[in-house]
Amino acid sequence: MAATTPVLADPLFDELDDAPGLRRPRVLLIGAALAASASAMALMAALAVYLRHRAAVLGAGDAFFGEGSSVPLVNANMNVFTLTMSLVSASWIAYALRRRDRGHAYLALGLTVLFGVASIVETVYLFQQTVLPVRSETGVLFYAVTGGHMAMTIAGLIFLVVMGIQAFGGQLTGRDAEGMTAATLYWYATVGVYYVVWYAIYVTK
Amino acid sequence: MTITESAPTTAPVGERPAPAGDPRGVAGILGSGDHVVVGRTWIVASAVGLVAAGVAGVLVSAERLDTSGIDVVGREWFAQLYAFHPVAGVFLFLLPLTLGVATVVVPLQLGVRSLAFPRAMAFAVWAHLVGAAVMVGGYLADGGPFGDDSDGVQLYLVGLVVVVVAEIAAWISIAATVLALRRPGMRLTRVPLFAWSMLVASLVWLLTLPVLGGVTVLVLLSYRYGLDFLGASDGAYDWVAWVFGQPAVYAFGIVVLGLVGDVVPVFASTRHRMHKVAMGCIGAYGVLALGAWALPGLDDDLVPFRYEAPWVAVSFAILLPVLGLLGLWADTARRGKPRLASPLLYGVGAAIMLAMGVVAGAVGAIEPIKTIVDGKGTTLASTTWSTGVSHYVVMAATIALLGAVTYWAPRILGAAMAEGPSRALAGLVVVGTVLLSLADVISGLLGQGSRLTGVADNVDAVEALNLVSLVGGALVALCVLGWLLLVMRAAASGQEPPADPWGGHTLEWATDAEVPIRSEAPLYDARHGQEAK
């Protein structure tokens, strides 16, 4: 446990740490931003194919979800509320860590993880309530996009938990809260993507 | 707890002592996160992809010698080889080679010891190799695009997704390195043009490759469940082919701009004219190459013109940064005393090929042109004109990367490459590229379809042009083989590389780790002083 931040085992950065007015390079934050962009682009691409196919089906005068299919909106709405609350708690984590308030940081982290797990449970329940065969054009697209977002949610949760474990280990406090800030940034992107998915798939069926 | 690997230095590679106790040999390569070792692994991996793509390309060209039928490899294998050539050329050769050079050179240019996320980069190269093997395995099992074996097609698609994910991870590492790990004094505006171009390329690919990955997963799932609404096995190519077409293909040319921007001032022994303007031009080129997946192009007449307009605008607008950079480089050379060393020859040749590619692309976007192809309104986008444009750009990038490895050989290989043969190869590979690409462009204008369809008239002329194209391709292949031999000879020579054989301007050539950074050319400053600016 020599250094406090990953990647920075370089005297260059020790020098930077000591220099007044200079901040540590935000490697993890930048990496998380890039990864979040890439994840969002992948899901948006899948969603674009979904919307393109839906427009073609509707343009031909057919029903997109077909007879007997149903995709519940209530579960999706609950998921939006859950993830919106997680945005607040995720912001709280970084805010508390920057002020070395570890107690509130742990509380906020716990809440965010709880909301994240609740979102996954909600999505699984939504899948159970959905009447839509996987072996259909609509089914493949629907489950690929929504399942892809669930995978992004799981990745964001793992990122939060790993950074949380480091925080419990005594790292990432005060100015070194970069790791948790990076995890929350990825989480913001996850929630942002869900807003788009929610509107495009569930609201505008 | 730290993540960073062993302690590389900014000193020349050949002078780097191996830390005692570190594993050597295969274990040293497998377990290393050192950017030089990982970069070399990328380059070796790309050589394998090069051979595979080259063989497929020659077979496709040979099939075009007689347009009356498909006799050399057979109709079934022709379609698969036709798809394999660009897929392997881009994802198994060009991008890995770009990543390999960037992995070695970018940290050195920035004056830092390691990449950001070195283990992610190591993961990327090994995951890429596994994905590439799975892709090729899919092809061999009669899968891949246009394949008949269902499992083989799925194997190919899984391999492609793994390759894309690996390349995304690698580009994240490169981008984070340039954005966050610069030496004190190395402001973003002072970053060498090659490192800057790699930042631009990484951002472009980080917004492009996930799109490819996302749609590939959808194609895989639809195929898995026996649905063909995204295309059957041919969907595995149709949903990927936009990467090889105009204007997405321009993204591969970003490396050309970076390399030429670095070598022209060095071999002209002067400063780069308007370094920040050059950075802006490279950035503009990247922006115009971005988002190409959203542009429908002229080959789809069902698309209203308001959606075609951005495609046409991009096709012309991208000429501006290229012409701007060519002007800056000409002015830089005019103010100095150019030495015709092999990296400069490679660089100039690559820049000219790229310029010809974007000019051909712009001409192809002119609406009336498509009606003069055969008088029937055949679109150039579905002819070998588009193949020629892609060949120009991809070969420009290839030539630039051959030049990059030659230029940075003391850092990448630990030895210098033979200068005389390198100069000859630089000239010959440009000649081969012109023969390969120009013949495709002209035969496209005569109406030859890109998938060996649509040659109704001008058969003799088209077949003669196809022969020229094949000769050009063969010449390129011979040049690349010769270059590989030079690389292997240099790597095996064991000679201590000169510390700064070219009189470089940027930090990768620094032997003094304390050299101050007050401009984009710190070593030039050290030799000539700031007043020379």
PDB file of C-alpha atoms in Angstrom, chain A:
ATOM      1  CA  MET A   1       0.000   0.000   0.000  1.00  0.00           C
ATOM      2  CA  ALA A   2       2.538   2.544  -1.057  1.00  0.00           C
ATOM      3  CA  ALA A   3       0.681   4.960  -3.243  1.00  0.00           C
ATOM      4  CA  THR A   4      -2.789   6.379  -2.836  1.00  0.00           C
ATOM      5  CA  THR A   5      -3.970   6.409  -6.423  1.00  0.00           C
ATOM      6  CA  PRO A   6      -3.660   3.816  -9.159  1.00  0.00           C
ATOM      7  CA  VAL A   7      -1.450   4.323 -12.178  1.00  0.00           C
ATOM      8  CA  LEU A   8       0.737   6.957 -10.598  1.00  0.00           C
ATOM      9  CA  ALA A   9       3.869   5.048  -9.565  1.00  0.00           C
ATOM     10  CA  ASP A  10       6.087   7.661 -11.097  1.00  0.00           C
ATOM     11  CA  PRO A  11       8.356  10.209  -9.455  1.00  0.00           C
ATOM     12  CA  LEU A  12       6.937  12.693 -11.917  1.00  0.00           C
ATOM     13  CA  PHE A  13       3.650  12.574 -10.102  1.00  0.00           C
ATOM     14  CA  ASP A  14       5.237  12.676  -6.683  1.00  0.00           C
ATOM     15  CA  GLU A  15       6.797  15.880  -7.876  1.00  0.00           C
ATOM     16  CA  LEU A  16       3.420  17.077  -9.071  1.00  0.00           C
ATOM     17  CA  ASP A  17       1.868  16.252  -5.716  1.00  0.00           C
ATOM     18  CA  ASP A  18       4.425  18.369  -3.943  1.00  0.00           C
ATOM     19  CA  ALA A  19       4.126  21.308  -6.298  1.00  0.00           C
ATOM     20  CA  PRO A  20       1.839  24.029  -5.003  1.00  0.00           C
ATOM     21  CA  GLY A  21      -1.178  24.730  -7.144  1.00  0.00           C
ATOM     22  CA  LEU A  22      -0.755  21.633  -9.309  1.00  0.00           C
ATOM     23  CA  ARG A  23      -3.374  18.886  -9.223  1.00  0.00           C
ATOM     24  CA  ARG A  24      -2.837  15.222  -9.736  1.00  0.00           C
ATOM     25  CA  PRO A  25      -3.549  14.081 -13.259  1.00  0.00           C
ATOM     26  CA  ARG A  26      -7.087  12.794 -13.420  1.00  0.00           C
ATOM     27  CA  VAL A  27      -6.240   9.589 -15.226  1.00  0.00           C
ATOM     28  CA  LEU A  28      -9.018   7.486 -13.785  1.00  0.00           C
ATOM     29  CA  LEU A  29     -11.583  10.227 -14.241  1.00  0.00           C
ATOM     30  CA  ILE A  30     -10.645  10.695 -17.885  1.00  0.00           C
ATOM     31  CA  GLY A  31     -10.579   6.957 -18.453  1.00  0.00           C
ATOM     32  CA  ALA A  32     -14.024   6.615 -16.892  1.00  0.00           C
ATOM     33  CA  ALA A  33     -15.369   9.423 -19.058  1.00  0.00           C
ATOM     34  CA  LEU A  34     -14.016   7.757 -22.182  1.00  0.00           C
ATOM     35  CA  ALA A  35     -15.371   4.353 -21.151  1.00  0.00           C
ATOM     36  CA  ALA A  36     -18.758   5.881 -20.371  1.00  0.00           C
ATOM     37  CA  SER A  37     -18.823   7.539 -23.803  1.00  0.00           C
ATOM     38  CA  ALA A  38     -17.965   4.279 -25.498  1.00  0.00           C
ATOM     39  CA  SER A  39     -20.624   2.360 -23.555  1.00  0.00           C
ATOM     40  CA  ALA A  40     -23.230   4.993 -24.317  1.00  0.00           C
ATOM     41  CA  MET A  41     -22.352   4.975 -28.014  1.00  0.00           C
ATOM     42  CA  ALA A  42     -22.714   1.189 -28.210  1.00  0.00           C
ATOM     43  CA  LEU A  43     -26.151   1.307 -26.616  1.00  0.00           C
ATOM     44  CA  MET A  44     -27.233   4.286 -28.681  1.00  0.00           C
ATOM     45  CA  ALA A  45     -26.203   2.445 -31.832  1.00  0.00           C
ATOM     46  CA  ALA A  46     -28.327  -0.538 -30.829  1.00  0.00           C
ATOM     47  CA  LEU A  47     -31.185   1.797 -29.986  1.00  0.00           C
ATOM     48  CA  ALA A  48     -30.840   3.484 -33.382  1.00  0.00           C
ATOM     49  CA  VAL A  49     -31.231   0.126 -35.113  1.00  0.00           C
ATOM     50  CA  TYR A  50     -34.278  -0.523 -32.899  1.00  0.00           C
ATOM     51  CA  LEU A  51     -35.885   2.791 -33.846  1.00  0.00           C
ATOM     52  CA  ARG A  52     -35.046   2.326 -37.525  1.00  0.00           C
ATOM     53  CA  HIS A  53     -36.677  -1.088 -37.543  1.00  0.00           C
ATOM     54  CA  ARG A  54     -39.687   0.192 -35.602  1.00  0.00           C
ATOM     55  CA  ALA A  55     -40.150   3.045 -38.067  1.00  0.00           C
ATOM     56  CA  ALA A  56     -40.045   0.575 -40.960  1.00  0.00           C
ATOM     57  CA  VAL A  57     -42.602  -1.740 -39.333  1.00  0.00           C
ATOM     58  CA  LEU A  58     -44.948   1.074 -38.386  1.00  0.00           C
ATOM     59  CA  GLY A  59     -44.468   2.622 -41.827  1.00  0.00           C
ATOM     60  CA  ALA A  60     -45.676  -0.635 -43.366  1.00  0.00           C
ATOM     61  CA  GLY A  61     -48.854  -0.357 -41.293  1.00  0.00           C
ATOM     62  CA  ASP A  62     -48.025  -3.241 -38.941  1.00  0.00           C
ATOM     63  CA  ALA A  63     -48.025  -3.296 -35.152  1.00  0.00           C
ATOM     64  CA  PHE A  64     -44.494  -3.230 -33.777  1.00  0.00           C
ATOM     65  CA  PHE A  65     -45.089  -5.347 -30.688  1.00  0.00           C
ATOM     66  CA  GLY A  66     -47.671  -7.491 -32.396  1.00  0.00           C
ATOM     67  CA  GLU A  67     -50.886  -9.063 -31.195  1.00  0.00           C
ATOM     68  CA  GLY A  68     -50.804 -10.390 -27.656  1.00  0.00           C
ATOM     69  CA  SER A  69     -47.541  -8.716 -26.731  1.00  0.00           C
ATOM     70  CA  SER A  70     -47.280  -6.264 -23.887  1.00  0.00           C
ATOM     71  CA  VAL A  71     -44.458  -4.222 -22.459  1.00  0.00           C
ATOM     72  CA  PRO A  72     -45.349  -2.655 -19.105  1.00  0.00           C
ATOM     73  CA  LEU A  73     -44.674   1.034 -18.586  1.00  0.00           C
ATOM     74  CA  VAL A  74     -45.142   1.086 -14.800  1.00  0.00           C
ATOM     75  CA  ASN A  75     -41.960  -0.878 -14.081  1.00  0.00           C
ATOM     76  CA  ALA A  76     -39.991   1.353 -16.422  1.00  0.00           C
ATOM     77  CA  ASN A  77     -41.351   4.462 -14.702  1.00  0.00           C
ATOM     78  CA  MET A  78     -40.383   3.072 -11.307  1.00  0.00           C
ATOM     79  CA  ASN A  79     -36.922   2.405 -12.692  1.00  0.00           C
ATOM     80  CA  VAL A  80     -36.623   6.015 -13.810  1.00  0.00           C
ATOM     81  CA  PHE A  81     -37.514   7.230 -10.321  1.00  0.00           C
ATOM     82  CA  THR A  82     -35.097   4.786  -8.719  1.00  0.00           C
ATOM     83  CA  LEU A  83     -32.207   5.784 -10.954  1.00  0.00           C
ATOM     84  CA  THR A  84     -32.989   9.479 -10.525  1.00  0.00           C
ATOM     85  CA  MET A  85     -32.713   9.059  -6.762  1.00  0.00           C
ATOM     86  CA  SER A  86     -29.422   7.246  -7.294  1.00  0.00           C
ATOM     87  CA  LEU A  87     -28.109  10.327  -9.097  1.00  0.00           C
ATOM     88  CA  VAL A  88     -28.578  12.341  -5.921  1.00  0.00           C
ATOM     89  CA  SER A  89     -26.953   9.738  -3.700  1.00  0.00           C
ATOM     90  CA  ALA A  90     -24.062   9.298  -6.157  1.00  0.00           C
ATOM     91  CA  SER A  91     -23.396  13.035  -6.083  1.00  0.00           C
ATOM     92  CA  TRP A  92     -23.517  12.847  -2.321  1.00  0.00           C
ATOM     93  CA  ILE A  93     -20.683  10.283  -2.268  1.00  0.00           C
ATOM     94  CA  ALA A  94     -18.222  12.524  -4.090  1.00  0.00           C
ATOM     95  CA  TYR A  95     -19.381  15.586  -2.119  1.00  0.00           C
ATOM     96  CA  ALA A  96     -18.827  13.840   1.215  1.00  0.00           C
ATOM     97  CA  LEU A  97     -15.465  12.378   0.215  1.00  0.00           C
ATOM     98  CA  ARG A  98     -14.150  15.753  -0.881  1.00  0.00           C
ATOM     99  CA  ARG A  99     -14.935  16.989   2.624  1.00  0.00           C
ATOM    100  CA  ARG A 100     -13.400  13.906   4.256  1.00  0.00           C
ATOM    101  CA  ASP A 101     -16.798  13.026   5.666  1.00  0.00           C
ATOM    102  CA  ARG A 102     -16.379   9.282   5.477  1.00  0.00           C
ATOM    103  CA  GLY A 103     -19.521   8.450   7.395  1.00  0.00           C
ATOM    104  CA  HIS A 104     -21.802  10.218   4.985  1.00  0.00           C
ATOM    105  CA  ALA A 105     -19.780   8.923   2.064  1.00  0.00           C
ATOM    106  CA  TYR A 106     -20.408   5.340   3.138  1.00  0.00           C
ATOM    107  CA  LEU A 107     -24.066   6.056   3.696  1.00  0.00           C
ATOM    108  CA  ALA A 108     -24.385   7.612   0.244  1.00  0.00           C
ATOM    109  CA  LEU A 109     -22.475   4.748  -1.327  1.00  0.00           C
ATOM    110  CA  GLY A 110     -24.751   2.235   0.342  1.00  0.00           C
ATOM    111  CA  LEU A 111     -27.817   4.079  -0.898  1.00  0.00           C
ATOM    112  CA  THR A 112     -26.474   4.285  -4.451  1.00  0.00           C
ATOM    113  CA  VAL A 113     -25.680   0.575  -4.524  1.00  0.00           C
ATOM    114  CA  LEU A 114     -29.122  -0.149  -3.103  1.00  0.00           C
ATOM    115  CA  PHE A 115     -30.774   1.929  -5.832  1.00  0.00           C
ATOM    116  CA  GLY A 116     -28.623   0.231  -8.456  1.00  0.00           C
ATOM    117  CA  VAL A 117     -29.541  -3.247  -7.274  1.00  0.00           C
ATOM    118  CA  ALA A 118     -33.176  -2.162  -7.095  1.00  0.00           C
ATOM    119  CA  SER A 119     -32.934  -1.019 -10.717  1.00  0.00           C
ATOM    120  CA  ILE A 120     -31.623  -4.419 -11.774  1.00  0.00           C
ATOM    121  CA  VAL A 121     -34.368  -6.196  -9.832  1.00  0.00           C
ATOM    122  CA  GLU A 122     -36.919  -3.866 -11.417  1.00  0.00           C
ATOM    123  CA  THR A 123     -35.610  -4.648 -14.880  1.00  0.00           C
ATOM    124  CA  VAL A 124     -35.708  -8.395 -14.262  1.00  0.00           C
ATOM    125  CA  TYR A 125     -39.263  -8.063 -12.968  1.00  0.00           C
ATOM    126  CA  LEU A 126     -40.108  -6.035 -16.072  1.00  0.00           C
ATOM    127  CA  PHE A 127     -38.749  -8.830 -18.246  1.00  0.00           C
ATOM    128  CA  GLN A 128     -40.962 -11.293 -16.374  1.00  0.00           C
ATOM    129  CA  GLN A 129     -44.001  -9.084 -16.900  1.00  0.00           C
ATOM    130  CA  THR A 130     -43.232  -8.529 -20.575  1.00  0.00           C
ATOM    131  CA  VAL A 131     -45.086 -10.718 -23.028  1.00  0.00           C
ATOM    132  CA  LEU A 132     -42.727 -10.728 -25.978  1.00  0.00           C
ATOM    133  CA  PRO A 133     -40.960 -13.776 -27.426  1.00  0.00           C
ATOM    134  CA  VAL A 134     -37.193 -13.482 -27.749  1.00  0.00           C
ATOM    135  CA  ARG A 135     -37.299 -15.306 -31.083  1.00  0.00           C
ATOM    136  CA  SER A 136     -38.889 -12.418 -32.894  1.00  0.00           C
ATOM    137  CA  GLU A 137     -37.503  -9.344 -34.610  1.00  0.00           C
ATOM    138  CA  THR A 138     -38.968  -7.024 -32.006  1.00  0.00           C
ATOM    139  CA  GLY A 139     -37.973  -9.319 -29.163  1.00  0.00           C
ATOM    140  CA  VAL A 140     -34.329  -9.524 -30.170  1.00  0.00           C
ATOM    141  CA  LEU A 141     -34.058  -5.754 -30.464  1.00  0.00           C
ATOM    142  CA  PHE A 142     -36.014  -5.058 -27.274  1.00  0.00           C
ATOM    143  CA  TYR A 143     -34.075  -7.464 -25.076  1.00  0.00           C
ATOM    144  CA  ALA A 144     -30.739  -6.507 -26.627  1.00  0.00           C
ATOM    145  CA  VAL A 145     -31.177  -2.814 -25.864  1.00  0.00           C
ATOM    146  CA  THR A 146     -32.726  -3.164 -22.426  1.00  0.00           C
ATOM    147  CA  GLY A 147     -30.419  -6.039 -21.499  1.00  0.00           C
ATOM    148  CA  GLY A 148     -27.459  -4.033 -22.738  1.00  0.00           C
ATOM    149  CA  HIS A 149     -28.435  -1.228 -20.411  1.00  0.00           C
ATOM    150  CA  MET A 150     -28.749  -3.666 -17.533  1.00  0.00           C
ATOM    151  CA  ALA A 151     -25.190  -4.811 -18.300  1.00  0.00           C
ATOM    152  CA  MET A 152     -24.070  -1.181 -18.190  1.00  0.00           C
ATOM    153  CA  THR A 153     -25.829  -0.794 -14.835  1.00  0.00           C
ATOM    154  CA  ILE A 154     -24.033  -3.851 -13.466  1.00  0.00           C
ATOM    155  CA  ALA A 155     -20.693  -2.487 -14.715  1.00  0.00           C
ATOM    156  CA  GLY A 156     -21.398   0.849 -13.049  1.00  0.00           C
ATOM    157  CA  LEU A 157     -22.307  -0.897  -9.807  1.00  0.00           C
ATOM    158  CA  ILE A 158     -19.114  -2.962  -9.839  1.00  0.00           C
ATOM    159  CA  PHE A 159     -17.107   0.213 -10.459  1.00  0.00           C
ATOM    160  CA  LEU A 160     -18.844   1.922  -7.517  1.00  0.00           C
ATOM    161  CA  VAL A 161     -18.332  -1.039  -5.213  1.00  0.00           C
ATOM    162  CA  VAL A 162     -14.632  -1.412  -6.102  1.00  0.00           C
ATOM    163  CA  MET A 163     -14.038   2.269  -5.492  1.00  0.00           C
ATOM    164  CA  GLY A 164     -16.077   1.970  -2.300  1.00  0.00           C
ATOM    165  CA  ILE A 165     -13.885  -0.860  -1.077  1.00  0.00           C
ATOM    166  CA  GLN A 166     -10.845   1.311  -1.686  1.00  0.00           C
ATOM    167  CA  ALA A 167     -12.551   4.071   0.299  1.00  0.00           C
ATOM    168  CA  PHE A 168     -13.193   1.652   3.160  1.00  0.00           C
ATOM    169  CA  GLY A 169      -9.523   0.756   2.947  1.00  0.00           C
ATOM    170  CA  GLY A 170      -8.598   4.298   3.708  1.00  0.00           C
ATOM    171  CA  GLN A 171      -7.978   5.526   0.193  1.00  0.00           C
ATOM    172  CA  LEU A 172      -9.813   8.041  -1.932  1.00  0.00           C
ATOM    173  CA  THR A 173     -10.482  10.544   0.787  1.00  0.00           C
ATOM    174  CA  GLY A 174     -10.192  14.284   0.432  1.00  0.00           C
ATOM    175  CA  ARG A 175      -8.354  15.305  -2.716  1.00  0.00           C
ATOM    176  CA  ASP A 176      -7.851  11.659  -3.624  1.00  0.00           C
ATOM    177  CA  ALA A 177     -11.558  11.085  -4.217  1.00  0.00           C
ATOM    178  CA  GLU A 178     -10.864  10.829  -7.942  1.00  0.00           C
ATOM    179  CA  GLY A 179     -11.684   7.134  -8.115  1.00  0.00           C
ATOM    180  CA  MET A 180     -15.096   7.582  -6.584  1.00  0.00           C
ATOM    181  CA  THR A 181     -15.715  10.651  -8.720  1.00  0.00           C
ATOM    182  CA  ALA A 182     -14.849   8.548 -11.763  1.00  0.00           C
ATOM    183  CA  ALA A 183     -17.280   5.836 -10.663  1.00  0.00           C
ATOM    184  CA  THR A 184     -20.045   8.375 -10.119  1.00  0.00           C
ATOM    185  CA  LEU A 185     -19.360   9.886 -13.540  1.00  0.00           C
ATOM    186  CA  TYR A 186     -19.856   6.480 -15.122  1.00  0.00           C
ATOM    187  CA  TRP A 187     -23.027   6.110 -13.066  1.00  0.00           C
ATOM    188  CA  TYR A 188     -24.360   9.447 -14.344  1.00  0.00           C
ATOM    189  CA  ALA A 189     -23.805   8.222 -17.895  1.00  0.00           C
ATOM    190  CA  THR A 190     -25.638   4.977 -17.070  1.00  0.00           C
ATOM    191  CA  VAL A 191     -28.635   6.872 -15.769  1.00  0.00           C
ATOM    192  CA  GLY A 192     -28.529   9.306 -18.681  1.00  0.00           C
ATOM    193  CA  VAL A 193     -28.636   6.467 -21.161  1.00  0.00           C
ATOM    194  CA  TYR A 194     -31.601   4.967 -19.304  1.00  0.00           C
ATOM    195  CA  TYR A 195     -33.578   8.194 -19.726  1.00  0.00           C
ATOM    196  CA  VAL A 196     -33.133   7.865 -23.495  1.00  0.00           C
ATOM    197  CA  VAL A 197     -33.988   4.153 -23.475  1.00  0.00           C
ATOM    198  CA  TRP A 198     -37.029   4.772 -21.276  1.00  0.00           C
ATOM    199  CA  TYR A 199     -38.397   7.458 -23.572  1.00  0.00           C
ATOM    200  CA  ALA A 200     -37.559   5.724 -26.848  1.00  0.00           C
ATOM    201  CA  ILE A 201     -38.715   2.218 -25.934  1.00  0.00           C
ATOM    202  CA  TYR A 202     -41.266   2.403 -23.138  1.00  0.00           C
ATOM    203  CA  VAL A 203     -42.927   5.799 -23.543  1.00  0.00           C
ATOM    204  CA  THR A 204     -43.093   5.999 -27.332  1.00  0.00           C
ATOM    205  CA  LYS A 205     -43.984   2.378 -27.967  1.00  0.00           C
TER     206      LYS A 205
END
